[in-house]
Coordinates of C-alpha atoms and ligand atoms in Angstrom, one line a residue:
M1 CA -26.0 -25.7 20.8
C2 CA -27.1 -22.4 20.5
P3 CA -24.3 -19.8 20.8
P4 CA -23.4 -18.4 24.2
N5 CA -24.2 -14.8 25.1
H6 CA -21.3 -13.5 24.7
E7 CA -21.1 -14.3 21.5
P8 CA -18.2 -12.4 19.4
L9 CA -19.3 -9.9 17.0
H10 CA -18.8 -12.8 14.4
Y11 CA -21.6 -14.6 15.4
K12 CA -24.0 -11.6 15.9
T13 CA -25.3 -12.6 12.0
C14 CA -26.9 -15.9 13.2
L15 CA -30.1 -17.2 13.7
P16 CA -31.8 -16.2 16.7
C17 CA -31.6 -19.4 19.3
T18 CA -34.5 -18.8 20.9
S19 CA -37.7 -18.1 18.3
H20 CA -39.2 -21.3 18.8
K21 CA -39.1 -21.4 23.1
D22 CA -43.3 -19.7 23.1
E23 CA -44.7 -22.1 20.4
H24 CA -46.1 -25.7 20.9
P25 CA -45.4 -27.5 18.2
S26 CA -45.0 -31.6 18.5
A27 CA -42.0 -32.8 20.1
D28 CA -41.1 -34.0 16.3
M29 CA -41.6 -30.7 14.4
T30 CA -39.6 -29.5 17.5
A31 CA -36.8 -31.8 16.7
L32 CA -37.0 -31.0 13.5
R33 CA -37.0 -27.7 13.3
R34 CA -34.4 -27.9 15.6
G35 CA -32.2 -29.4 13.1
F36 CA -33.2 -27.9 10.8
L37 CA -32.1 -23.9 12.8
F38 CA -29.2 -26.1 13.6
L39 CA -28.0 -26.4 9.9
L40 CA -28.8 -23.0 9.0
W41 CA -26.9 -21.5 12.4
A42 CA -23.8 -23.8 11.3
L43 CA -23.8 -22.7 8.1
C44 CA -23.8 -19.3 8.7
L45 CA -21.6 -19.3 11.1
A46 CA -19.1 -21.4 9.0
I47 CA -19.9 -18.9 6.0
T48 CA -18.6 -16.3 8.7
L49 CA -15.3 -18.2 9.8
I50 CA -13.8 -18.8 6.5
P51 CA -12.6 -15.4 5.3
S52 CA -13.8 -14.4 1.8
H53 CA -11.2 -13.9 -1.4
A54 CA -9.5 -11.5 -1.8
E55 CA -10.4 -10.8 -5.5
V56 CA -7.7 -10.3 -8.5
I57 CA -9.0 -7.0 -10.4
H58 CA -6.4 -7.3 -12.9
E59 CA -3.4 -9.6 -14.0
F60 CA -0.1 -9.8 -15.6
V61 CA 2.6 -12.0 -17.4
T62 CA 4.3 -9.4 -18.4
I63 CA 3.4 -5.2 -18.4
D64 CA 2.1 -3.9 -21.8
Y65 CA 0.7 -0.8 -22.7
E66 CA -1.8 0.8 -24.6
W67 CA 0.5 2.3 -27.4
P68 CA -1.0 4.8 -29.6
N69 CA -0.1 2.2 -32.5
A70 CA 1.1 -1.2 -33.6
T71 CA 3.9 0.7 -35.2
F72 CA 5.4 2.7 -32.4
R73 CA 5.0 -1.0 -30.1
N74 CA 7.8 -2.3 -32.4
Q75 CA 10.1 0.2 -33.2
S76 CA 10.4 0.4 -28.8
L77 CA 10.5 -3.2 -28.6
A78 CA 13.5 -3.1 -31.6
N79 CA 15.4 -0.3 -30.1
G80 CA 15.0 -2.0 -26.7
D81 CA 13.0 1.1 -25.2
F82 CA 10.6 -1.4 -24.4
D83 CA 11.8 -4.5 -22.9
P84 CA 9.0 -6.7 -21.6
K85 CA 11.3 -8.8 -19.4
A86 CA 12.4 -5.6 -17.3
G87 CA 9.1 -3.9 -15.7
V88 CA 7.8 -4.8 -12.6
L89 CA 5.2 -3.6 -10.8
S90 CA 5.2 -1.5 -7.8
G91 CA 2.5 0.5 -6.5
V92 CA -0.8 1.0 -6.6
Q93 CA -3.6 4.0 -5.3
P94 CA -7.0 3.6 -6.3
Y95 CA -9.5 7.0 -7.0
T96 CA -13.4 6.8 -7.1
K97 CA -15.7 10.0 -7.0
F98 CA -18.9 10.0 -6.9
N99 CA -19.4 13.1 -8.7
G100 CA -23.4 13.9 -8.5
Y101 CA -24.7 11.7 -11.3
S102 CA -22.1 9.9 -12.2
W103 CA -18.7 7.6 -11.0
Y104 CA -15.7 8.2 -11.7
H105 CA -12.5 5.2 -11.1
A106 CA -9.5 4.9 -11.6
L107 CA -6.1 2.7 -10.6
F108 CA -3.2 4.4 -10.8
V109 CA -0.1 2.2 -10.8
T110 CA 3.6 2.9 -10.8
V111 CA 6.7 1.0 -12.9
P112 CA 10.0 1.7 -11.2
R113 CA 13.1 1.6 -13.9
T114 CA 14.8 0.4 -11.0
Q115 CA 16.4 -2.6 -12.3
A116 CA 17.8 -1.5 -15.8
V117 CA 18.2 2.5 -17.1
K118 CA 16.2 1.3 -20.7
G119 CA 13.5 -0.8 -21.1
I120 CA 10.0 0.9 -18.8
P121 CA 8.9 2.9 -21.5
S122 CA 6.6 4.5 -18.8
G123 CA 6.8 4.7 -15.1
L124 CA 3.1 6.3 -13.8
N125 CA 0.2 4.8 -15.2
T126 CA -3.6 3.9 -15.2
I127 CA -5.1 0.8 -16.0
V128 CA -7.4 0.4 -18.3
K129 CA -8.4 -2.9 -20.6
D130 CA -7.6 -3.1 -23.9
A131 CA -10.2 -4.5 -26.8
N132 CA -9.3 -8.1 -26.4
G133 CA -9.9 -7.1 -22.1
K134 CA -6.8 -7.4 -21.3
S135 CA -5.2 -5.1 -18.8
V136 CA -2.8 -2.7 -20.5
L137 CA -1.3 0.4 -18.6
R138 CA -1.8 3.4 -20.0
P139 CA 1.3 6.7 -19.1
Y140 CA -0.5 9.6 -16.6
P141 CA -0.5 12.3 -17.5
N142 CA 0.9 11.1 -21.1
W143 CA 4.1 9.7 -22.7
D144 CA 5.3 13.0 -22.5
A145 CA 5.5 13.6 -18.9
Q146 CA 8.0 9.5 -18.9
K147 CA 11.0 10.7 -21.4
I148 CA 14.3 10.0 -19.9
G149 CA 16.8 12.7 -19.5
D150 CA 14.2 15.8 -19.0
C151 CA 14.2 16.7 -15.6
S152 CA 10.5 18.0 -16.1
A153 CA 9.2 14.4 -17.0
L154 CA 9.2 11.6 -14.5
Q155 CA 12.7 9.7 -14.4
L156 CA 11.7 6.6 -11.3
P157 CA 8.3 7.9 -9.8
M158 CA 7.8 5.5 -7.3
S159 CA 5.2 5.4 -5.0
T160 CA 2.2 7.5 -4.9
A161 CA -0.1 8.9 -2.8
I162 CA -4.4 10.2 -3.4
D163 CA -5.9 12.9 -0.9
P164 CA -9.1 11.4 -1.1
N165 CA -10.6 14.8 -0.3
T166 CA -9.1 16.9 -3.0
G167 CA -8.2 14.5 -5.6
L168 CA -4.7 15.3 -6.2
L169 CA -2.1 12.5 -6.5
Y170 CA 1.2 13.0 -5.1
V171 CA 4.2 11.3 -6.8
I172 CA 7.6 11.2 -5.7
D173 CA 10.2 10.6 -8.1
I174 CA 13.9 10.0 -7.6
G175 CA 15.2 11.6 -10.4
R176 CA 17.5 8.5 -11.4
V177 CA 17.6 5.3 -13.3
G178 CA 18.3 2.3 -13.5
I179 CA 19.5 2.8 -9.4
S180 CA 19.3 -1.5 -8.8
S181 CA 21.5 -2.0 -12.2
P182 CA 25.3 -1.5 -12.3
N183 CA 25.2 1.3 -13.9
P184 CA 22.5 4.0 -12.3
A185 CA 21.8 7.1 -14.0
N186 CA 22.1 10.1 -12.1
L187 CA 20.1 12.5 -14.6
C188 CA 18.1 14.2 -12.9
P189 CA 16.4 16.2 -9.2
A190 CA 14.4 13.8 -6.9
K191 CA 11.2 15.4 -7.0
L192 CA 7.3 15.9 -5.5
V193 CA 5.4 16.4 -8.2
V194 CA 1.5 16.6 -7.9
Y195 CA -1.8 16.8 -10.0
D196 CA -4.9 17.3 -9.8
I197 CA -6.9 14.1 -11.2
V198 CA -10.3 15.2 -10.8
Q199 CA -12.6 13.9 -13.1
G200 CA -9.6 12.8 -15.6
G201 CA -7.1 15.8 -14.9
S202 CA -3.7 16.4 -15.1
S203 CA -2.9 19.3 -14.3
T204 CA 0.9 19.8 -12.2
V205 CA -0.1 21.5 -9.4
L206 CA 3.4 21.8 -7.9
S207 CA 6.2 19.7 -8.8
Y208 CA 9.6 20.7 -6.1
E209 CA 12.8 19.7 -6.6
F210 CA 14.2 18.6 -3.8
P211 CA 17.7 20.1 -2.6
D212 CA 20.5 17.4 -2.9
S213 CA 21.3 18.4 0.7
V214 CA 18.1 16.8 1.6
V215 CA 17.7 14.5 -1.1
S216 CA 20.0 13.6 -2.9
R217 CA 21.0 13.1 -6.5
T218 CA 23.3 10.3 -6.3
T219 CA 22.0 8.5 -3.6
N220 CA 18.4 8.2 -2.7
Y221 CA 15.9 5.4 -3.4
L222 CA 12.3 7.7 -2.5
N223 CA 10.7 4.7 -1.5
D224 CA 7.4 5.2 0.1
I225 CA 4.9 8.4 0.9
V226 CA 2.5 9.6 3.2
L227 CA 0.3 12.5 4.3
D228 CA -0.5 14.9 6.9
Y229 CA -3.4 16.6 7.4
V230 CA -2.5 17.7 11.2
N231 CA -5.8 17.3 12.5
P232 CA -8.0 14.7 12.1
E233 CA -11.1 16.3 10.4
G234 CA -8.3 17.3 7.0
T235 CA -9.9 21.0 7.2
G236 CA -7.0 22.7 5.8
G237 CA -5.8 19.9 3.1
V238 CA -2.5 18.7 3.1
K239 CA 0.2 20.0 5.3
Y240 CA 3.8 17.8 5.2
A241 CA 4.3 15.0 2.9
Y242 CA 6.4 12.1 4.5
M243 CA 8.5 9.7 2.4
T244 CA 11.0 7.2 3.2
D245 CA 14.3 6.9 2.0
T246 CA 15.8 3.6 1.1
L247 CA 19.0 3.8 0.2
T248 CA 20.6 6.8 2.5
R249 CA 17.8 5.4 5.7
S250 CA 16.2 8.5 6.4
I251 CA 12.7 10.0 6.4
V252 CA 12.0 13.4 4.6
V253 CA 9.9 15.5 5.2
Y254 CA 8.2 18.2 2.7
D255 CA 6.6 21.5 4.1
F256 CA 3.6 22.5 2.2
A257 CA 3.1 25.8 3.4
H258 CA 6.5 26.3 3.3
N259 CA 7.7 25.2 0.1
K260 CA 11.0 23.6 2.3
S261 CA 12.1 20.2 3.5
W262 CA 14.4 18.8 5.2
A263 CA 15.7 15.0 6.6
Y264 CA 16.2 12.6 9.6
K265 CA 18.3 10.1 9.5
D266 CA 18.8 7.1 12.6
P267 CA 20.8 4.3 11.8
V268 CA 19.1 2.3 13.8
S269 CA 15.4 2.4 13.4
M270 CA 16.1 3.0 9.9
G271 CA 18.3 0.4 9.5
T272 CA 17.8 -3.6 9.8
D273 CA 19.6 -6.0 12.2
D274 CA 18.9 -9.7 12.5
D275 CA 15.9 -10.2 10.0
K276 CA 17.4 -9.1 7.0
N277 CA 18.0 -12.6 5.9
I278 CA 14.1 -13.2 4.7
T279 CA 13.0 -17.0 3.7
I280 CA 10.5 -17.7 1.2
H281 CA 9.5 -21.2 0.2
G282 CA 12.9 -22.4 1.6
I283 CA 15.3 -20.3 -0.4
T284 CA 16.7 -17.2 2.4
Y285 CA 17.7 -13.9 0.6
P286 CA 20.1 -11.9 2.4
L287 CA 18.2 -8.3 1.8
D288 CA 20.2 -5.9 3.7
I289 CA 18.2 -3.2 2.7
G290 CA 16.5 0.1 5.2
V291 CA 13.6 2.1 6.1
N292 CA 11.3 1.1 3.9
G293 CA 7.4 0.6 4.3
I294 CA 5.6 3.8 6.1
A295 CA 2.1 4.6 7.3
M296 CA 0.7 7.2 9.3
S297 CA -2.3 7.3 11.8
P298 CA -5.6 8.1 11.3
T299 CA -4.8 10.6 14.5
F300 CA -1.9 12.1 12.7
N301 CA 0.1 11.9 15.8
Y302 CA 2.4 8.9 15.0
L303 CA 4.6 7.5 12.2
Y304 CA 5.1 4.5 11.4
Y305 CA 8.1 2.9 9.6
S306 CA 9.8 -0.6 9.1
A307 CA 13.2 -1.3 6.8
L308 CA 12.7 -3.9 4.5
G309 CA 15.6 -6.2 6.0
S310 CA 13.7 -5.9 10.1
K311 CA 10.5 -7.2 11.3
R312 CA 10.6 -4.1 13.7
L313 CA 7.9 -1.6 13.8
Y314 CA 8.8 1.5 14.9
Q315 CA 6.3 4.7 15.2
V316 CA 7.6 8.8 16.3
P317 CA 5.2 11.7 17.4
T318 CA 4.8 13.6 14.1
W319 CA 5.9 16.7 15.8
V320 CA 8.8 15.9 15.6
L321 CA 8.7 15.9 12.3
R322 CA 6.5 18.5 11.6
T323 CA 9.9 20.8 12.2
P324 CA 13.6 20.1 11.1
G325 CA 16.1 20.4 14.3
N326 CA 14.7 18.0 16.6
D327 CA 16.0 14.8 18.1
F328 CA 14.5 12.3 16.3
V329 CA 16.4 9.4 18.0
S330 CA 15.6 9.1 21.2
N331 CA 11.5 10.1 20.1
T332 CA 11.7 7.0 18.6
R333 CA 9.8 3.7 20.4
L334 CA 10.1 0.4 19.1
V335 CA 5.7 -0.4 18.8
G336 CA 6.8 -4.6 18.1
S337 CA 7.7 -7.3 15.8
K338 CA 5.4 -7.6 12.7
K339 CA 4.9 -11.3 12.0
S340 CA 7.2 -11.3 8.9
Q341 CA 9.4 -8.8 7.2
G342 CA 6.7 -6.7 4.7
D343 CA 7.5 -4.0 2.3
G344 CA 4.3 -1.7 1.8
M345 CA 2.3 -0.9 4.8
V346 CA -1.2 1.1 5.3
F347 CA -3.2 2.5 8.0
G348 CA -6.9 2.7 8.0
H349 CA -8.8 3.7 10.7
K350 CA -9.1 -0.2 12.4
G351 CA -5.9 -1.3 11.8
L352 CA -2.4 -0.8 10.4
Y353 CA -2.2 -3.5 6.5
F354 CA 1.6 -5.1 6.0
G355 CA 2.7 -7.8 4.2
A356 CA 4.3 -10.5 5.9
L357 CA 6.5 -11.8 2.8
E358 CA 7.7 -15.4 4.6
Y359 CA 3.5 -16.2 4.6
D360 CA 3.7 -14.7 1.3
A361 CA 0.2 -13.3 2.9
V362 CA -0.6 -9.9 4.0
Y363 CA -2.0 -9.2 7.5
K364 CA -3.4 -6.4 10.0
W365 CA -2.1 -5.0 13.0
D366 CA -5.4 -4.4 15.2
M367 CA -4.4 -1.3 16.7
E368 CA -7.4 -0.1 18.4
A369 CA -7.8 -3.3 20.4
D370 CA -4.3 -3.9 21.5
V371 CA -5.1 0.0 22.9
I372 CA -8.0 -1.1 24.3
S373 CA -6.9 -4.5 25.5
Q374 CA -3.7 -2.3 27.3
R375 CA -5.5 0.0 28.5
V376 CA -2.6 2.5 27.2
L377 CA -2.4 5.6 24.6
E378 CA -1.3 5.0 21.2
G379 CA 2.3 6.4 21.6
E380 CA 2.7 3.5 24.6
V381 CA 0.6 0.5 22.6
V382 CA 2.7 -2.8 22.5
M383 CA 1.6 -4.3 18.8
K384 CA 0.3 -8.1 19.7
T385 CA -3.0 -8.7 18.1
Q386 CA -1.5 -9.2 14.3
V387 CA -4.5 -11.0 12.0
P388 CA -3.7 -12.9 8.9
V389 CA -6.2 -10.5 6.4
A390 CA -5.8 -12.8 3.1
Q391 CA -2.2 -15.7 2.4
N392 CA -2.0 -17.4 -1.5
W393 CA 1.8 -19.2 -1.5
Q394 CA 0.8 -19.2 -5.4
T395 CA -0.5 -14.8 -6.2
M396 CA 0.5 -13.4 -3.5
Q397 CA 4.4 -13.8 -3.1
W398 CA 6.1 -10.3 -2.1
T399 CA 3.0 -8.1 -1.4
D400 CA 4.4 -4.9 -2.4
A401 CA 2.0 -2.0 -2.1
L402 CA -1.3 -1.4 -0.1
S403 CA -3.9 1.3 -0.5
L404 CA -7.3 1.8 1.3
D405 CA -9.8 4.0 -0.5
T406 CA -12.7 5.9 1.4
Y407 CA -15.4 2.3 0.0
S408 CA -14.1 -0.2 2.4
N409 CA -11.8 -1.7 -0.3
L410 CA -8.0 -2.1 0.8
Y411 CA -5.7 -2.4 -2.6
F412 CA -2.5 -4.4 -3.0
T413 CA 0.0 -5.5 -5.4
T414 CA 1.7 -8.5 -5.4
N415 CA 5.1 -8.8 -7.7
R416 CA 7.5 -11.7 -7.0
A417 CA 10.4 -9.1 -6.4
H418 CA 12.5 -11.5 -4.6
K419 CA 12.5 -13.7 -7.9
V420 CA 13.3 -10.0 -9.6
F421 CA 16.3 -9.7 -7.4
T422 CA 17.9 -13.6 -7.8
N423 CA 16.9 -13.6 -12.1
K424 CA 14.6 -16.4 -11.1
M425 CA 11.2 -14.7 -12.8
D426 CA 9.5 -16.9 -15.4
F427 CA 8.6 -14.3 -17.7
D428 CA 7.6 -16.4 -20.1
G429 CA 4.4 -17.2 -18.4
G430 CA 5.3 -20.8 -17.2
D431 CA 4.7 -19.6 -13.5
G432 CA 1.2 -18.3 -14.2
A433 CA 1.2 -14.1 -14.0
N434 CA 4.0 -12.4 -11.8
F435 CA 2.0 -9.3 -10.9
R436 CA -1.8 -9.0 -9.5
I437 CA -3.8 -6.3 -8.6
F438 CA -5.6 -7.4 -5.4
K439 CA -9.3 -6.0 -4.6
Y440 CA -10.0 -7.2 -0.9
N441 CA -13.2 -5.5 1.3
V442 CA -11.7 -5.2 4.8
H443 CA -14.6 -2.0 6.2
D444 CA -12.3 0.2 6.4
K445 CA -10.7 3.5 4.8
S446 CA -8.3 4.9 4.2
Y447 CA -6.1 7.1 6.8
L448 CA -7.6 10.5 5.0
S449 CA -10.7 10.1 5.0
P450 CA -13.0 11.0 8.6
A451 CA -13.5 8.6 11.2
P452 CA -16.8 6.2 10.0
P453 CA -19.8 8.2 12.2
E454 CA -20.7 4.5 13.4
R455 CA -17.2 3.5 14.8
P456 CA -15.3 7.3 16.1
D457 CA -11.2 6.7 16.1
L458 CA -11.1 5.4 19.8
I459 CA -7.0 5.8 19.0
V460 CA -6.2 8.9 20.7
G461 CA -2.6 9.9 21.5
Ligands
LIG501 C1 2.2 6.0 -34.0 O1 2.6 6.8 -32.4 C2 3.4 7.7 -32.7 C3 3.9 8.0 -31.2 O2 2.6 8.8 -31.1 C4 3.4 8.8 -33.9 O3 5.1 10.0 -33.8 C5 3.4 8.0 -35.4 O4 3.0 8.6 -36.0 C6 2.1 7.0 -35.6 N1 2.6 6.2 -36.1 C7 1.6 6.3 -36.9 C8 1.7 5.3 -37.7 O5 0.2 7.0 -36.5
LIG502 C1 4.4 -5.5 -35.7 O1 5.3 -6.7 -35.5 C2 4.7 -7.7 -35.2 C3 5.5 -8.8 -34.7 O2 7.2 -8.6 -35.8 C4 4.1 -8.3 -37.0 O3 3.3 -9.3 -36.7 C5 3.8 -6.5 -36.4 O4 2.7 -7.1 -38.2 C6 4.5 -5.2 -36.7 N1 3.0 -4.2 -36.5 C7 3.4 -2.9 -37.5 C8 2.4 -2.0 -38.0 O5 4.4 -3.0 -37.6
LIG503 C1 9.9 26.3 -3.9 O1 11.2 26.0 -3.3 C2 12.2 25.7 -4.8 C3 12.7 25.1 -4.0 O2 14.0 25.9 -2.9 C4 12.3 26.6 -5.4 O3 12.6 26.2 -7.0 C5 10.7 27.4 -6.1 O4 10.6 28.6 -6.8 C6 9.6 27.2 -4.9 N1 8.4 27.4 -5.8 C7 7.9 28.4 -4.9 C8 6.5 28.1 -5.4 O5 8.1 29.5 -4.0
LIG504 C1 22.3 -14.0 6.2 O1 23.0 -15.0 5.5 C2 24.1 -15.0 4.7 C3 24.2 -15.9 4.1 O2 23.6 -15.3 2.8 C4 24.6 -15.3 6.0 O3 26.1 -15.7 6.0 C5 24.0 -14.8 7.2 O4 25.2 -15.2 8.6 C6 22.6 -14.6 7.7 N1 22.7 -13.5 8.6 C7 22.1 -13.5 9.5 C8 21.4 -12.6 10.7 O5 20.9 -14.9 10.0

């Protein structure tokens, strides 16, 4: 009845099964105690084997905002600046900091102006609860910074990254709006904007406009961003940002020290393949959509990426990206095939977390386990150990963005994007909440946090 000596890690917290051996109670008592111990052990086993549930921390049928006053909201509804059926929750980034006597916590989210030019009053926001306990979005840094057509403001902030060590928020702005609509408006150049968010601040540290030759003013779809410290200790701060451009199928690099940017293209690894049709709940969605999710290894030695219309996960050494003009294509490597197509992804120190769209699930690739069992380096490892992290066919339809904080939590958004593409979203609430933010303790930390001392990175490039 007792677990064997070579018990897997899971069972370690269960009862010691030998504790009664050196005592001499009556046979009846021993049997009773054995029964009791077995029950406790079984209960303990059941608790450790059933995955605990990811907690919904915010949910929305439609997106709404914290308005300056009701008149302004009514006017915005009347003139079309606010269309509750236009906004789709996408990116999520947590920021938590203890400053010695109090906690500061903020959750940054994006609502991309992709489907229409008008209707989304603010793209970059934090989430707050209104007087009725309803989750609403507060424009960040403010309403003025969201003005469509003002190129010093944000046009289509798509994704964000936060450096937990400095409290800097990195935002990619496509510069164009309505980019998935029949009439996109190419209003401004794409830019990378950096805000100082420490203690609720909002000063702009950098606003870099990409040259048209690197990020096209008419065809870009900057999608996802990761940061590169170069060394895992993070001394000297962020040196490079890497961004996917989904429409031009390229990876864009920004070099902070030299204030320069360049891009790499590869039609094969950044393109789609036979998995470009995604089947969700029996309906097939043809999604010929290129490079999308991007993730940085905690060693900062490899960048990983996947196209939406593909299950393939590729890696490229960061030395290739850090200078322009290298041979990108011949340095890419196919690492394996993901459980399903996915949108965003993120590395912790223990593995890669990604959405598995055909399963309404989040999966984890345990890279550490594969590096050890295959006795290879990160540059040779084959993706094998993929385990489910969370799944729900109703509430986890289309995991969009994932991020990790420095306190063990994975955050992810689900937004039923397949229903948005096909105009099948029920914005009247008949299908429950459409957008959710989940928080789940995965005992792992952001790739930008130092490796946990009890478990230093085994993954050496
Ligand atoms: C409502 O808010 C708008 C935008 O900030 C402002 O221009 C207007 O004066 C406010 N109206 C009232 C009645 O407070
Ligand atoms: C806003 O519109 C709602 C619904 O039409 C109405 O009940 C409310 O009085 C309006 N509020 C203001 C301040 O105009
Ligand atoms: C960085 O480069 C951009 C575009 O080339 C330029 O407009 C900007 O002035 C530069 N910033 C600094 C601080 O040199
Ligand atoms: C994808 O679906 C389309 C129909 O929507 C079909 O014509 C095509 O053959 C499918 N492609 C693959 C690779 O299965």
